[in-house]
PDB file of C-alpha atoms in Angstrom:
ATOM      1  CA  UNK A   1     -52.912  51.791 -17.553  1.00 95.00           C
ATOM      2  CA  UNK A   2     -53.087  48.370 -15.304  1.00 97.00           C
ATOM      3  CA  UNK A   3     -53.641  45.582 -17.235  1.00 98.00           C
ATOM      4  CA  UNK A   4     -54.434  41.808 -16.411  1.00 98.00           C
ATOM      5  CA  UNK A   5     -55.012  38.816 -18.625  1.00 98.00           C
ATOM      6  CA  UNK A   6     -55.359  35.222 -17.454  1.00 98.00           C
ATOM      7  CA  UNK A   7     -54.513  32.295 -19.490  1.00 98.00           C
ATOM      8  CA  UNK A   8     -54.815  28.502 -19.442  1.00 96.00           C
ATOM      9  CA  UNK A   9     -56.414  25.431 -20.969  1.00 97.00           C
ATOM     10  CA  UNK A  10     -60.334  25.296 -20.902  1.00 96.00           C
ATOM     11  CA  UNK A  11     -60.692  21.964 -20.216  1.00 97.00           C
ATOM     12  CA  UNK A  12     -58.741  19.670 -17.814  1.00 98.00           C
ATOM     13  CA  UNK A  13     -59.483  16.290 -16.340  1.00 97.00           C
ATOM     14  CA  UNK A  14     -60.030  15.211 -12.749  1.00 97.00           C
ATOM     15  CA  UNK A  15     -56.492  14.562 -10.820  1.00 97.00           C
ATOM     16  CA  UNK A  16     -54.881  16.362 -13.498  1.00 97.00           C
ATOM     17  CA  UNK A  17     -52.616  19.974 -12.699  1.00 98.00           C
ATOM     18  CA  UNK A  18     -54.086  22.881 -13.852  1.00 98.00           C
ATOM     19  CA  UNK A  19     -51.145  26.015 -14.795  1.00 98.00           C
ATOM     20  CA  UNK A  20     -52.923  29.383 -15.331  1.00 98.00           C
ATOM     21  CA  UNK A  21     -50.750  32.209 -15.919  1.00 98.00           C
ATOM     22  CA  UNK A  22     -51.385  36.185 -15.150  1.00 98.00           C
ATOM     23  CA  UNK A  23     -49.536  38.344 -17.582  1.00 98.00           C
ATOM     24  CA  UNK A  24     -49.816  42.315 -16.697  1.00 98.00           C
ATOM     25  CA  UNK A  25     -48.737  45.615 -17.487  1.00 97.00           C
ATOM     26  CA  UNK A  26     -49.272  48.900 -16.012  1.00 97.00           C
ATOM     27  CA  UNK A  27     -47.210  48.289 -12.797  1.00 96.00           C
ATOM     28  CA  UNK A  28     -44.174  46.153 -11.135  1.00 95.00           C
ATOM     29  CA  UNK A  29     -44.721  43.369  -9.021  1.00 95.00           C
ATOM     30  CA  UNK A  30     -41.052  44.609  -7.242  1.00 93.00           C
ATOM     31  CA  UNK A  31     -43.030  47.897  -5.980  1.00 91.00           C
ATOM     32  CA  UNK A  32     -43.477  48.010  -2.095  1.00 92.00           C
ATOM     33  CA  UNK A  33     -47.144  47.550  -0.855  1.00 93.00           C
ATOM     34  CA  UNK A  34     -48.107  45.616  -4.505  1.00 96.00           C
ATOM     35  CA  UNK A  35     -48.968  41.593  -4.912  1.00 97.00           C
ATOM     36  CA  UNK A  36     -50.951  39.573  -7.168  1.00 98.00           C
ATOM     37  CA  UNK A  37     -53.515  37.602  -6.030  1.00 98.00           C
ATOM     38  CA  UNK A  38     -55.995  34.929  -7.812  1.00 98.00           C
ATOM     39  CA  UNK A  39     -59.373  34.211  -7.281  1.00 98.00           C
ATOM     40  CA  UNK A  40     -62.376  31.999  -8.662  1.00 98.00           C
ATOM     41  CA  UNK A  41     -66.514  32.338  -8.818  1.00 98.00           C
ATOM     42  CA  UNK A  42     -67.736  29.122  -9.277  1.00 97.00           C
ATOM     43  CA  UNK A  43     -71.123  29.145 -11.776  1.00 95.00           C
ATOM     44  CA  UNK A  44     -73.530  30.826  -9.577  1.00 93.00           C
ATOM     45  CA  UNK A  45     -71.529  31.030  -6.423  1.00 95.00           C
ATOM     46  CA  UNK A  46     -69.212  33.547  -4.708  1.00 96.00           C
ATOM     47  CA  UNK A  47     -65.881  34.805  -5.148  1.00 97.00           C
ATOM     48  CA  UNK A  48     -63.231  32.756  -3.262  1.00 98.00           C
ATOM     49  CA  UNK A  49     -59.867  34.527  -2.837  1.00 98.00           C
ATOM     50  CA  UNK A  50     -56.943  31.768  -3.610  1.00 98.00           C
ATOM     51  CA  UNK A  51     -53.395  32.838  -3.349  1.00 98.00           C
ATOM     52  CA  UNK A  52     -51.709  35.936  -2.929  1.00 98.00           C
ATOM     53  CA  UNK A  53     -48.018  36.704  -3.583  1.00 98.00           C
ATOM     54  CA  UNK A  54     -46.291  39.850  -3.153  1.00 95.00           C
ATOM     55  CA  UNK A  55     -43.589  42.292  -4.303  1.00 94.00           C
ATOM     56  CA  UNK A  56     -41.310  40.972  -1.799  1.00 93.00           C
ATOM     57  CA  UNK A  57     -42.011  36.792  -3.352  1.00 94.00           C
ATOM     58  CA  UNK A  58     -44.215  36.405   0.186  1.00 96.00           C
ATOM     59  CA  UNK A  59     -46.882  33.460  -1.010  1.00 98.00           C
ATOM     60  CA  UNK A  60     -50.088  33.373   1.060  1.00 97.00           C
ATOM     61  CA  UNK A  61     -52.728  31.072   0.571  1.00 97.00           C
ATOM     62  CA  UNK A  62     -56.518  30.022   1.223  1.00 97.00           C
ATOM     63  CA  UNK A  63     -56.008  27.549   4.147  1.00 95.00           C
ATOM     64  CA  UNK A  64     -58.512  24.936   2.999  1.00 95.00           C
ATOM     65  CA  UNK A  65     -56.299  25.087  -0.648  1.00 97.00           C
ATOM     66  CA  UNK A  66     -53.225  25.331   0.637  1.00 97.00           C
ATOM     67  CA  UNK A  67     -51.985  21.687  -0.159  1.00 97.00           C
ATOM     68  CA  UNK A  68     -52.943  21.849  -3.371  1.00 98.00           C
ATOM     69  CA  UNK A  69     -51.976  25.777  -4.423  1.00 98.00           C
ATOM     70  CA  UNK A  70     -48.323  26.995  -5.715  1.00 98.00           C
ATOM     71  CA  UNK A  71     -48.058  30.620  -6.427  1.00 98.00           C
ATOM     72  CA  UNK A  72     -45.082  32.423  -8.028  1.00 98.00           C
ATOM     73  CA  UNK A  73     -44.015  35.086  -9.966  1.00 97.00           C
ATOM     74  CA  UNK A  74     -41.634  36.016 -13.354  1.00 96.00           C
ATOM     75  CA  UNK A  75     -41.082  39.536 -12.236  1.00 94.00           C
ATOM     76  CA  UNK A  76     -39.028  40.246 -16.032  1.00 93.00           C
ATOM     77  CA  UNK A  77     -41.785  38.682 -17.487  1.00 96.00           C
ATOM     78  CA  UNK A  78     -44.697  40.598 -15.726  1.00 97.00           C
ATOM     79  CA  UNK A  79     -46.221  37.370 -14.934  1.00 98.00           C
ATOM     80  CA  UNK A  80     -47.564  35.289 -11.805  1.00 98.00           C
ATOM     81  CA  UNK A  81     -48.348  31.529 -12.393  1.00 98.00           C
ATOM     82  CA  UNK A  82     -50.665  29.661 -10.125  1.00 98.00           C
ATOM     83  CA  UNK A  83     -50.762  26.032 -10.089  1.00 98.00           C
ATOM     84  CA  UNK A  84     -53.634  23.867  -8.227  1.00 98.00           C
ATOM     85  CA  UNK A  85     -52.932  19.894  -7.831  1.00 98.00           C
ATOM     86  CA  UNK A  86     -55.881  16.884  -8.066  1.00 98.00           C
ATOM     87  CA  UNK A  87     -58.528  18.834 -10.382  1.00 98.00           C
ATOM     88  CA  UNK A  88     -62.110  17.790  -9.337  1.00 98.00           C
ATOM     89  CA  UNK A  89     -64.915  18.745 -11.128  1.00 97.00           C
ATOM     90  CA  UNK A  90     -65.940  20.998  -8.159  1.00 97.00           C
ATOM     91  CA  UNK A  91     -63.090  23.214  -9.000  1.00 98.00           C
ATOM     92  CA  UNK A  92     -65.143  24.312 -12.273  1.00 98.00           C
ATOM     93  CA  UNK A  93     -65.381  28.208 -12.220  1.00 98.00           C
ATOM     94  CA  UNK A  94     -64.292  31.534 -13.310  1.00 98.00           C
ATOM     95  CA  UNK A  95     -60.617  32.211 -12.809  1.00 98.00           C
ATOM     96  CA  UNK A  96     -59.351  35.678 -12.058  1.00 98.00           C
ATOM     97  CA  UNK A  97     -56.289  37.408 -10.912  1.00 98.00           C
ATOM     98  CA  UNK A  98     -55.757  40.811  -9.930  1.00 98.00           C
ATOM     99  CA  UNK A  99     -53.326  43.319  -8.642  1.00 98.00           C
ATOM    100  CA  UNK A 100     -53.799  43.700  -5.020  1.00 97.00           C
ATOM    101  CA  UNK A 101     -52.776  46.654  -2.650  1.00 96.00           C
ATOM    102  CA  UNK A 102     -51.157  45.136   0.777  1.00 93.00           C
ATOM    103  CA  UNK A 103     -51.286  48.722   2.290  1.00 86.00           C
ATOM    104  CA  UNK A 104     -52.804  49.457   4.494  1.00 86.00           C
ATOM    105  CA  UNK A 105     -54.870  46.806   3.872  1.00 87.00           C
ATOM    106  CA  UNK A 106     -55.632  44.224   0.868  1.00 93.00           C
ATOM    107  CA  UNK A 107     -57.648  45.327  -1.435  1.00 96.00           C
ATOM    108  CA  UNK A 108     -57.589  43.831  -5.184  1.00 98.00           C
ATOM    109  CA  UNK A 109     -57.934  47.443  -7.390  1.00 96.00           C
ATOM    110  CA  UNK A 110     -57.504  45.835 -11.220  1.00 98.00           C
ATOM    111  CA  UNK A 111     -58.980  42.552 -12.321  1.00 98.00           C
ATOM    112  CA  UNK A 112     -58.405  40.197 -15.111  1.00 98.00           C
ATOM    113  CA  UNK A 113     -61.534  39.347 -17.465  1.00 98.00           C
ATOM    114  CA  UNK A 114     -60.896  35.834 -15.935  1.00 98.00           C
ATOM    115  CA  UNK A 115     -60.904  32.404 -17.712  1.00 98.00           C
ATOM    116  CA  UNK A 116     -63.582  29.741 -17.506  1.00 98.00           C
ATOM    117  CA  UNK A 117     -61.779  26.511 -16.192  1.00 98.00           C
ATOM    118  CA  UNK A 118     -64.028  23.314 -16.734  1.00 98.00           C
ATOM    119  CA  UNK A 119     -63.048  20.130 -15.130  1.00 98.00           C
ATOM    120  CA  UNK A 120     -64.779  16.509 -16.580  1.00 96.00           C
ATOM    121  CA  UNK A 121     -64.670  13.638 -14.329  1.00 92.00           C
TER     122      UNK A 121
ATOM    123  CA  UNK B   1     -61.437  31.494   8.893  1.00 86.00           C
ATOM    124  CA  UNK B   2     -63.342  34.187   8.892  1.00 92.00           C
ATOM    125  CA  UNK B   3     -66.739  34.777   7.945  1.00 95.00           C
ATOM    126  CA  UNK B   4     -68.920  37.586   6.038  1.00 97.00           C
ATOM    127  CA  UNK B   5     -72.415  37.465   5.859  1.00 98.00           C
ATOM    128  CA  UNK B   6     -74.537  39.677   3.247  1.00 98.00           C
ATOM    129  CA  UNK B   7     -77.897  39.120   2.716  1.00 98.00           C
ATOM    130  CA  UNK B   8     -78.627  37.228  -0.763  1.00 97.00           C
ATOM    131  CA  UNK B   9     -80.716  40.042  -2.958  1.00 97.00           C
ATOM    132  CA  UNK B  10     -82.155  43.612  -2.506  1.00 98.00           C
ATOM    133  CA  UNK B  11     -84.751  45.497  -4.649  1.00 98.00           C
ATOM    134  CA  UNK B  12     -85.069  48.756  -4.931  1.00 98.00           C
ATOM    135  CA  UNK B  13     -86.653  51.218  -7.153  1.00 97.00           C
ATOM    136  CA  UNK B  14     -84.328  53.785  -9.407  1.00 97.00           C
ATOM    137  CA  UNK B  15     -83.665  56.868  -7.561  1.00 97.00           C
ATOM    138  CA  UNK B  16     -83.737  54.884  -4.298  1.00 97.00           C
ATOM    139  CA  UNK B  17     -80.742  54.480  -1.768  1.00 98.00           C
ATOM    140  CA  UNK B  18     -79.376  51.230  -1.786  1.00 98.00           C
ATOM    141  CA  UNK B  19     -78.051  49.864   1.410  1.00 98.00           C
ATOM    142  CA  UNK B  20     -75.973  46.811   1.211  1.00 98.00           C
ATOM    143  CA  UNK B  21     -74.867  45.398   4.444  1.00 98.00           C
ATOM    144  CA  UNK B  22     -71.928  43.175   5.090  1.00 98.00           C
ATOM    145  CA  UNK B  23     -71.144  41.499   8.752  1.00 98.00           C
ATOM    146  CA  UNK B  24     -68.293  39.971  10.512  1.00 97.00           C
ATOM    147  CA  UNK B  25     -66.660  39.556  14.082  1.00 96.00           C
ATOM    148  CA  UNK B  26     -65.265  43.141  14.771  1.00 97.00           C
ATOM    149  CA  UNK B  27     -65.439  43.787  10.981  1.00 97.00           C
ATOM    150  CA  UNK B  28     -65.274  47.310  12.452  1.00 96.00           C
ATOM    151  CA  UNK B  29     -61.350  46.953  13.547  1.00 96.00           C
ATOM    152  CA  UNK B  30     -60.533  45.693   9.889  1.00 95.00           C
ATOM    153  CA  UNK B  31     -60.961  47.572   6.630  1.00 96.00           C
ATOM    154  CA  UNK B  32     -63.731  46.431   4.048  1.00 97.00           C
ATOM    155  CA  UNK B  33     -63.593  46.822   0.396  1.00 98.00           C
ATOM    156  CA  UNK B  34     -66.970  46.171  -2.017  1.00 98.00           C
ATOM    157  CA  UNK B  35     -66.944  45.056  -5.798  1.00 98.00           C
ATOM    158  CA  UNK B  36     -69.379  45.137  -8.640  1.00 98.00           C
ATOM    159  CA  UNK B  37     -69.868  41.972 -10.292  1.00 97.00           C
ATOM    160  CA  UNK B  38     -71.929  42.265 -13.359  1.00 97.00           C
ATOM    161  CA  UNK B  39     -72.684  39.350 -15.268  1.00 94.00           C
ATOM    162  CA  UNK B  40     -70.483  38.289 -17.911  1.00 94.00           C
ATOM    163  CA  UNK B  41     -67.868  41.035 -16.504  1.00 97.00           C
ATOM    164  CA  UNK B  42     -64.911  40.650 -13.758  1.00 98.00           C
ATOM    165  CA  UNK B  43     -65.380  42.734 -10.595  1.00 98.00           C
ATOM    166  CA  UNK B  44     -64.644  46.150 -10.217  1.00 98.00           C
ATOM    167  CA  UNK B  45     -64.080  47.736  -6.806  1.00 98.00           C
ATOM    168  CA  UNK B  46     -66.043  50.370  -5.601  1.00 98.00           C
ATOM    169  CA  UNK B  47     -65.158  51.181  -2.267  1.00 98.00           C
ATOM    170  CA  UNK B  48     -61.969  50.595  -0.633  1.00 97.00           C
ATOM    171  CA  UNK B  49     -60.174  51.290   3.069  1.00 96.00           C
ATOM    172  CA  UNK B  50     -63.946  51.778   4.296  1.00 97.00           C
ATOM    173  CA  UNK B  51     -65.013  54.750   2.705  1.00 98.00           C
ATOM    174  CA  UNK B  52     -62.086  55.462  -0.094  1.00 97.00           C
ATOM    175  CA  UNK B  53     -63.681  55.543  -3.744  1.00 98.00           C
ATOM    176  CA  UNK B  54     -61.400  54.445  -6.372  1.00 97.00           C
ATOM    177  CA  UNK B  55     -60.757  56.872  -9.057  1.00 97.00           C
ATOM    178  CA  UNK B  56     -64.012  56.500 -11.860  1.00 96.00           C
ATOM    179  CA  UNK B  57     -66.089  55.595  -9.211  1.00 98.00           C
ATOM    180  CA  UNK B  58     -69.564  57.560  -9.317  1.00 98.00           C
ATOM    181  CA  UNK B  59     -70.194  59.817  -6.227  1.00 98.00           C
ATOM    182  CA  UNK B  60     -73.083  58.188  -5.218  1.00 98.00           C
ATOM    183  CA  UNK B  61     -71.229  55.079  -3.862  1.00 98.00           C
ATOM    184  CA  UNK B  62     -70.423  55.859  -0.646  1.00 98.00           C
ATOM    185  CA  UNK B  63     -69.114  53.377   2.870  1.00 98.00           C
ATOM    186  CA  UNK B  64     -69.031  53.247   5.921  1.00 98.00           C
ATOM    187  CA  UNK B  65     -67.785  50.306   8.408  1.00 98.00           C
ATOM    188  CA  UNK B  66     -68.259  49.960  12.097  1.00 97.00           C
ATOM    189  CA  UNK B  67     -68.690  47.921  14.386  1.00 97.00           C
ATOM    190  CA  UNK B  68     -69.949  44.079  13.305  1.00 98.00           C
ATOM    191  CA  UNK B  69     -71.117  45.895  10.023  1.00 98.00           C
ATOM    192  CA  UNK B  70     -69.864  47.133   6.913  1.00 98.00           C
ATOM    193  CA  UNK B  71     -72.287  49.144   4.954  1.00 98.00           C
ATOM    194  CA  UNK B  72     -72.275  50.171   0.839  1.00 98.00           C
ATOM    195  CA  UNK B  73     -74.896  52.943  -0.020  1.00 98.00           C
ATOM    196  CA  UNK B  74     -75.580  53.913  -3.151  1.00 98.00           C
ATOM    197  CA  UNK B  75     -77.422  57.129  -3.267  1.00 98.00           C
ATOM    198  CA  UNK B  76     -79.810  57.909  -6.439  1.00 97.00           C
ATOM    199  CA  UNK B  77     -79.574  54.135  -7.466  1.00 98.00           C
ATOM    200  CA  UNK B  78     -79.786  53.667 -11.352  1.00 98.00           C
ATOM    201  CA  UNK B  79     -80.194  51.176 -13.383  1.00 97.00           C
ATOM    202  CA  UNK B  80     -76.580  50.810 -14.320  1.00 97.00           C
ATOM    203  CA  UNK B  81     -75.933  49.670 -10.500  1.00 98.00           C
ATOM    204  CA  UNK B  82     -77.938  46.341 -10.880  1.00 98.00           C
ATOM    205  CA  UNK B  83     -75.519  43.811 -10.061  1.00 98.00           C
ATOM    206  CA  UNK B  84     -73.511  41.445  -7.504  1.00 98.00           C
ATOM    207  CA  UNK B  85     -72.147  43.255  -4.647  1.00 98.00           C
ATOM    208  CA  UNK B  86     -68.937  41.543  -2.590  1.00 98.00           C
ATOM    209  CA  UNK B  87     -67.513  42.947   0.327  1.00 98.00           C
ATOM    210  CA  UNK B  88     -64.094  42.073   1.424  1.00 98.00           C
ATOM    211  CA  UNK B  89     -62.152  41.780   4.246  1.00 97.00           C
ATOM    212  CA  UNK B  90     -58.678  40.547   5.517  1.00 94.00           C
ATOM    213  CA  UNK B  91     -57.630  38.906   8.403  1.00 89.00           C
ATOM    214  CA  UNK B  92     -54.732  36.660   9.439  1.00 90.00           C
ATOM    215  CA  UNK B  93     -52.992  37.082   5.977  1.00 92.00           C
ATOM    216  CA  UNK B  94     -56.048  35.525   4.229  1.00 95.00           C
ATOM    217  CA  UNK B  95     -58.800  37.482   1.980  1.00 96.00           C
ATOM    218  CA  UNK B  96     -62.314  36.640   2.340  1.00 97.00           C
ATOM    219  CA  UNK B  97     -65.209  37.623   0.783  1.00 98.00           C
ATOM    220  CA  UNK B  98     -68.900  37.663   1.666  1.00 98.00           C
ATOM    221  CA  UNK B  99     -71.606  35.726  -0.344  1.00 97.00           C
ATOM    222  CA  UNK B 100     -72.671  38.552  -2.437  1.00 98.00           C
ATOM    223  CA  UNK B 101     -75.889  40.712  -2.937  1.00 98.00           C
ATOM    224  CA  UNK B 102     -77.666  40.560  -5.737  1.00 98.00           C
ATOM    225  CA  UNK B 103     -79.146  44.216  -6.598  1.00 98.00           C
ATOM    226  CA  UNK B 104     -82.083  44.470  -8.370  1.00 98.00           C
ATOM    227  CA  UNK B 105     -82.912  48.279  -9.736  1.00 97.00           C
ATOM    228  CA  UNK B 106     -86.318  48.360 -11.176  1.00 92.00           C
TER     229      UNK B 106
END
């Protein structure tokens, strides 16, 4: 059974770093054709796919985040930890991650129940 | 970048088909995948690789992609199925997702 949980403080502050971390079972992030990837739904808006990193430690990101996005993994802990520079208020939303298939295409098949991230200016 | 467009809502009546359209450049030479977003929930996917149903996934879901558009159908629509629909595509080593459709069964 795939499992994902996302954790992180609530509340951060505008310019601060925010540190979520993906803890998950069910699978190996050192399997061929697997990666984690993290995502976000602002209140009322769409999803927005983040960062992606794979079994073999490949990072991709969203190109208008890039500068401000770190992805990595703990593979003996089961855990990915994104990291997003200069909080703004507009960066309030739902934070998910979930495993994604890179073959033959990526596709995210297991999701997270996500963690609301509010930013105060 | 690379853009999806879905159109914002769509009402239909239970025991309806549901057809939830998706569009891109070429979307047609790149595999979509669709979600369920219900409120309060995290998305589930639906459809994957096109046409590929995950395992758990009712029947009734069904997809199709070609051309500029990706389509999700959802045959027998219940009431259950009232929700945010996402496709997804991927291009250049980036995922992007369309603006949603909300589904409203009643």
């Amino acid at each position: 059974q795939v499992t994902l949980r996302e954790s992180g403080p609530a509340l951060v502050k505008s310019t601060q770093t925010l540190t979520l971390t993906c803890t998950f079972s069910g699978f190996s992030l050192t399997t061929g054709g697997v990666g984690v990837s993290w995502i976000r739904q602002p209140p009322g808006k769409a999803l927005e796919w983040l960062a992606l990193i794979d079994w073999d430690d490949n990072q991709y990101y969203t190109t208008s985040l890039k500068t401000r996005l770190t992805i990595s993994k703990d593979t003996s802990k089961n855990q990915v930890v994104l990291t997003m520079t200069n909080m703004d208020p507009v960066d309030t939303a739902t934070y998910y991650c979930a495993r994604t298939r890179t073959t033959p295409h990526w596709y995210l098949d297991h999701w997270g129940q996500g963690t609301l991230i509010t930013v105060s200016s | 970048s690379y853009e999806l467009t879905q159109e914002p809502s769509l009402s239909v009546s239970p025991g309806q088909t549901a057809s939830i359209t998706c569009s891109g450049d070429k979307l047609g030479n790149k595999y979509a995948a669709w979600y369920q977003k219900k409120p309060g929930q995290s998305p589930v996917l639906v459809i994957f690789q096109d046409a590929e149903r995950p395992s758990g996934i009712p029947e009734r879901f069904s997809g199709s992609n070609s051309g500029n558009t990706a389509t999700l159908t959802i045959s027998g629509t219940q009431v259950v199925d009232e929700a945010d629909y996402f496709c997804q595509a991927w291009d250049s080593s980036t995922v992007f997702f369309g603006g949603g459709t909300k589904l409203t069964v009643l």
